[in-house]
Coordinates of C-alpha atoms in Angstrom, one line a residue:
M24 CA 3.8 -14.8 24.7
M25 CA 0.9 -12.4 25.7
R26 CA -2.5 -12.8 24.0
L27 CA -4.5 -9.7 23.2
H28 CA -8.1 -9.5 21.8
L29 CA -8.3 -6.4 19.7
H30 CA -11.9 -5.4 18.8
L31 CA -12.2 -3.0 15.8
L32 CA -15.7 -1.5 15.9
S33 CA -16.8 0.9 13.2
D34 CA -20.0 2.3 11.7
S35 CA -18.4 1.9 8.2
T36 CA -16.2 -0.8 6.6
G37 CA -13.5 -0.7 9.4
E38 CA -10.7 -0.3 6.8
T39 CA -9.3 2.7 8.6
L40 CA -9.2 0.9 11.9
E41 CA -7.5 -2.1 10.4
V42 CA -4.7 0.1 9.1
I43 CA -4.3 1.9 12.5
A44 CA -4.3 -1.3 14.4
K45 CA -1.7 -2.9 12.1
A46 CA 0.6 0.1 12.5
G47 CA 0.2 0.1 16.3
V48 CA 0.6 -3.7 16.9
A49 CA 3.8 -3.7 14.7
Q50 CA 5.6 -1.8 17.4
F51 CA 5.4 -4.6 19.9
D52 CA 7.0 -8.1 20.2
G53 CA 5.9 -11.2 21.9
V54 CA 2.2 -10.5 21.5
E55 CA -0.4 -12.7 19.9
V56 CA -3.1 -10.4 18.6
I57 CA -6.5 -11.8 17.8
K58 CA -8.4 -9.2 15.8
H59 CA -12.2 -9.1 15.8
F60 CA -13.9 -6.9 13.2
W61 CA -17.3 -5.3 13.9
P62 CA -18.2 -3.2 10.9
M63 CA -21.4 -1.2 10.1
V64 CA -22.5 -0.8 13.7
R65 CA -25.0 2.0 13.3
S66 CA -27.8 1.2 15.9
E67 CA -27.9 0.6 19.6
G68 CA -29.5 -2.8 18.9
H69 CA -26.6 -3.8 16.8
L70 CA -24.2 -2.4 19.4
D71 CA -25.8 -4.5 22.1
R72 CA -25.2 -7.7 20.1
V73 CA -21.6 -6.7 19.5
L74 CA -20.9 -5.9 23.1
A75 CA -22.3 -9.2 24.2
E76 CA -19.6 -10.9 22.0
I77 CA -16.9 -8.5 23.2
I78 CA -17.5 -9.2 26.8
Q79 CA -17.0 -12.9 26.2
R80 CA -13.5 -12.0 24.8
P81 CA -12.5 -8.8 26.6
G82 CA -9.6 -6.8 25.2
L83 CA -8.9 -3.3 23.7
I84 CA -11.7 -1.7 21.7
I85 CA -10.6 0.7 19.0
Y86 CA -13.6 2.4 17.4
T87 CA -14.9 5.0 15.0
L88 CA -18.5 6.0 15.6
V89 CA -20.0 9.3 14.4
N90 CA -23.6 8.7 15.8
S91 CA -23.5 10.5 19.1
E92 CA -26.1 8.3 20.8
V93 CA -24.5 5.0 19.7
R94 CA -21.1 6.4 20.8
R95 CA -22.4 7.4 24.2
T96 CA -23.9 4.0 24.8
L97 CA -20.7 2.3 23.8
E98 CA -18.6 4.5 26.1
A99 CA -21.0 4.0 29.1
R100 CA -21.2 0.3 28.7
C101 CA -17.5 -0.1 28.4
R102 CA -17.0 2.0 31.6
L103 CA -19.4 -0.3 33.5
A104 CA -17.7 -3.4 32.1
G105 CA -14.1 -2.1 32.7
L106 CA -13.3 -2.4 29.0
P107 CA -10.5 -0.1 27.6
L108 CA -11.4 1.7 24.5
V109 CA -9.9 4.3 22.1
A110 CA -11.6 6.6 19.7
A111 CA -9.2 6.3 16.8
L112 CA -10.0 9.5 14.9
D113 CA -10.9 11.9 17.6
P114 CA -7.5 13.7 17.9
V115 CA -7.4 14.3 14.1
T116 CA -11.0 15.3 13.8
E117 CA -10.8 17.7 16.7
A118 CA -7.6 19.3 15.4
L119 CA -9.2 19.8 12.0
Q120 CA -12.3 21.4 13.5
R121 CA -10.1 23.9 15.4
L122 CA -8.0 24.7 12.4
L123 CA -10.8 24.9 9.8
G124 CA -13.4 26.5 12.1
Q125 CA -16.2 24.1 11.3
E126 CA -17.8 21.1 12.7
A127 CA -17.2 17.6 11.2
K128 CA -20.0 16.2 9.1
A129 CA -20.5 13.2 11.3
K130 CA -21.4 11.0 8.3
P131 CA -20.3 7.3 8.5
G132 CA -18.1 6.1 5.6
R133 CA -17.8 9.5 4.0
Q134 CA -14.3 8.7 2.9
H135 CA -15.6 5.9 0.8
A136 CA -18.0 8.1 -1.3
L137 CA -17.9 7.3 -5.0
D138 CA -16.4 10.7 -6.0
A139 CA -14.1 11.6 -8.9
A140 CA -11.0 10.5 -6.9
Y141 CA -12.5 7.0 -6.4
F142 CA -13.1 6.5 -10.1
A143 CA -9.7 7.9 -10.9
R144 CA -8.2 5.3 -8.6
V145 CA -10.2 2.5 -10.3
D146 CA -9.0 3.8 -13.7
A147 CA -5.4 3.8 -12.4
I148 CA -5.6 0.2 -11.2
Q149 CA -7.0 -1.0 -14.5
F150 CA -4.3 0.9 -16.5
T151 CA -1.6 -0.5 -14.3
I152 CA -2.7 -4.1 -14.6
A153 CA -3.0 -3.8 -18.4
H154 CA 0.6 -2.4 -18.6
D155 CA 2.5 -4.7 -16.4
D156 CA 5.8 -6.3 -17.5
G157 CA 6.3 -4.2 -20.6
I158 CA 2.8 -4.7 -22.1
A159 CA 1.4 -2.1 -24.6
P160 CA 4.2 0.4 -24.7
E161 CA 2.3 2.4 -27.2
D162 CA 0.1 3.6 -24.3
W163 CA 2.9 4.6 -22.0
E164 CA 2.5 8.3 -22.7
E165 CA -0.7 8.1 -20.7
A166 CA 1.1 6.8 -17.6
D167 CA 2.0 8.9 -14.6
I168 CA 5.0 6.7 -13.8
V169 CA 7.1 4.1 -15.7
L170 CA 9.2 1.8 -13.6
A171 CA 12.2 0.2 -15.2
G172 CA 14.4 -2.5 -13.7
V173 CA 15.8 -6.0 -14.1
S174 CA 13.6 -9.0 -13.4
R175 CA 12.4 -9.4 -9.8
S176 CA 13.3 -5.9 -8.7
S177 CA 9.8 -5.2 -7.2
K178 CA 8.4 -3.5 -10.2
T179 CA 5.0 -5.1 -10.2
P180 CA 4.1 -4.9 -6.5
T181 CA 5.3 -1.3 -6.4
S182 CA 3.2 -0.5 -9.5
I183 CA 0.1 -2.0 -7.9
Y184 CA 0.7 -0.1 -4.7
L185 CA 1.0 3.1 -6.5
A186 CA -2.1 2.4 -8.6
N187 CA -4.0 2.1 -5.4
R188 CA -2.8 5.6 -4.6
G189 CA -4.3 6.8 -7.9
Y190 CA -1.2 6.7 -10.2
K191 CA -1.3 5.1 -13.6
V192 CA 1.9 3.0 -13.7
A193 CA 3.6 1.0 -16.5
N194 CA 6.7 -1.1 -15.8
I195 CA 9.3 -2.7 -18.1
P196 CA 11.8 -5.5 -17.3
L197 CA 15.3 -4.7 -18.6
V198 CA 16.8 -7.8 -20.2
L199 CA 20.5 -7.6 -21.1
E200 CA 20.2 -9.3 -24.5
T201 CA 17.0 -7.5 -25.6
P202 CA 16.7 -3.7 -26.0
P203 CA 13.6 -2.1 -24.4
P204 CA 10.9 -0.7 -26.6
R205 CA 11.7 2.7 -28.2
Q206 CA 8.8 4.2 -26.3
L207 CA 10.8 4.0 -23.0
F208 CA 13.1 6.7 -24.5
E209 CA 10.5 8.7 -26.3
V210 CA 7.8 9.3 -23.7
T211 CA 7.7 12.8 -22.1
R212 CA 4.7 12.8 -19.7
P213 CA 5.5 10.0 -17.2
L214 CA 8.2 10.1 -14.6
I215 CA 10.6 7.2 -15.4
V216 CA 12.2 5.7 -12.3
G217 CA 14.9 3.1 -12.3
L218 CA 14.7 0.4 -9.6
T219 CA 17.9 -1.4 -8.6
T220 CA 19.0 -3.8 -5.8
S221 CA 22.0 -5.6 -4.6
P222 CA 23.2 -8.7 -6.5
D223 CA 23.0 -11.0 -3.5
R224 CA 19.5 -9.9 -2.7
L225 CA 18.4 -10.3 -6.3
I226 CA 19.9 -13.8 -6.6
Q227 CA 18.1 -14.8 -3.4
I228 CA 14.8 -13.6 -4.7
R229 CA 15.3 -15.2 -8.1
R230 CA 16.4 -18.5 -6.6
N231 CA 13.3 -18.6 -4.4
R232 CA 11.2 -17.9 -7.4
L233 CA 12.7 -20.8 -9.4
L234 CA 12.3 -23.1 -6.4
S235 CA 8.6 -22.2 -6.2
L236 CA 8.2 -23.1 -9.8
N237 CA 10.2 -26.4 -9.4
Q238 CA 12.7 -25.2 -12.0
V239 CA 16.5 -25.7 -12.1
T240 CA 18.3 -23.2 -9.9
E241 CA 21.7 -23.3 -11.6
T242 CA 21.2 -21.0 -14.6
P243 CA 22.5 -17.6 -15.7
Y244 CA 19.4 -16.1 -14.2
V245 CA 21.0 -16.6 -10.7
D246 CA 24.7 -16.6 -11.7
Q247 CA 26.6 -14.0 -9.6
E248 CA 28.6 -12.6 -12.6
A249 CA 25.6 -12.6 -14.9
V250 CA 23.4 -10.8 -12.4
A251 CA 26.1 -8.2 -11.7
R252 CA 26.3 -7.5 -15.4
E253 CA 22.6 -7.1 -15.6
L254 CA 22.5 -4.6 -12.8
A255 CA 25.5 -2.7 -14.1
A256 CA 23.9 -2.3 -17.5
A257 CA 20.6 -1.1 -16.0
R258 CA 22.5 1.4 -13.9
R259 CA 24.3 2.7 -16.9
M260 CA 21.0 3.2 -18.8
F261 CA 19.6 5.1 -15.8
A262 CA 22.6 7.3 -15.6
D263 CA 22.8 7.9 -19.3
R264 CA 19.2 9.1 -19.4
G265 CA 19.3 11.0 -16.1
W266 CA 16.5 9.0 -14.6
P267 CA 16.1 8.9 -10.8
V268 CA 17.1 5.6 -9.3
I269 CA 15.8 3.9 -6.1
D270 CA 17.7 1.0 -4.5
V271 CA 15.0 -1.3 -3.2
T272 CA 17.4 -3.7 -1.4
R273 CA 16.4 -2.6 2.1
R274 CA 13.1 -0.9 1.3
S275 CA 9.6 -2.2 1.7
I276 CA 7.1 -1.8 -1.2
E277 CA 5.5 1.1 0.8
E278 CA 8.9 2.8 1.3
T279 CA 9.8 2.5 -2.4
A280 CA 6.3 3.9 -3.4
A281 CA 6.7 6.8 -0.9
A282 CA 10.0 7.7 -2.4
I283 CA 8.5 7.7 -5.9
I284 CA 5.6 9.8 -4.8
N285 CA 8.1 12.3 -3.3
L286 CA 9.9 12.4 -6.7
I287 CA 6.5 13.1 -8.4
G288 CA 6.0 16.0 -5.9
E289 CA 9.5 17.4 -6.6
R290 CA 8.9 17.2 -10.3
E291 CA 5.6 19.0 -10.1
G292 CA 7.1 21.6 -7.7
A293 CA 9.9 22.4 -10.2
G294 CA 7.4 23.1 -13.0
P295 CA 6.1 26.5 -14.0
A296 CA 3.8 28.2 -11.5

């Protein structure tokens, strides 16, 4: 297995670089990646200290620096040391400059400004946490999305992911013996989405959950016929109400959330101009 030192150097928090690096590294097998984070590098003195550390563990440098002097110093020092480096945002920034006909602001961390979108995202996260697992259905009309599905069908992690994208999400577990709260059938503002999965996958997840809690694993909760009935009842409810359905069997949380966001876009696009 190859070993790669990956140095993520930023004049802000480095979150953008972490996402880019994760996406890139995921495309390669047989590589042990050791990530080194160097955030808030905004002076040549700080850069000198960071480069001294990088030279001890040479590898690929991925960077975002908007200060032209610090950037030129980094590039010159890396050329002298023979260190490969990539300016992660340059192609995007340059394309936007050409299309928009204006220069980029060159302000570190501008995407993290505490603007209205930031506070809306915080509000969405708070709402979503407070309305997990069927809690407070009287507030569901305030939600952007309501997720419905049987137990362990990825409702909570999908809700949290969507909340981080700025959507207020409530979710409700569907239990065969217990009807859901009436609000599920009365709300008009939120998009209601049904989540389903294959019986085998659901049983596997539920069995692992029981094992992690040191509970008995031979119960109706993981019985093949009982689980099939649960899923069938949920699908009938979704069909009867005309709710869109997403099968999460082979989807990651990110893929499920992307599909839901697409549904939101389609719904808004179908509305009046």
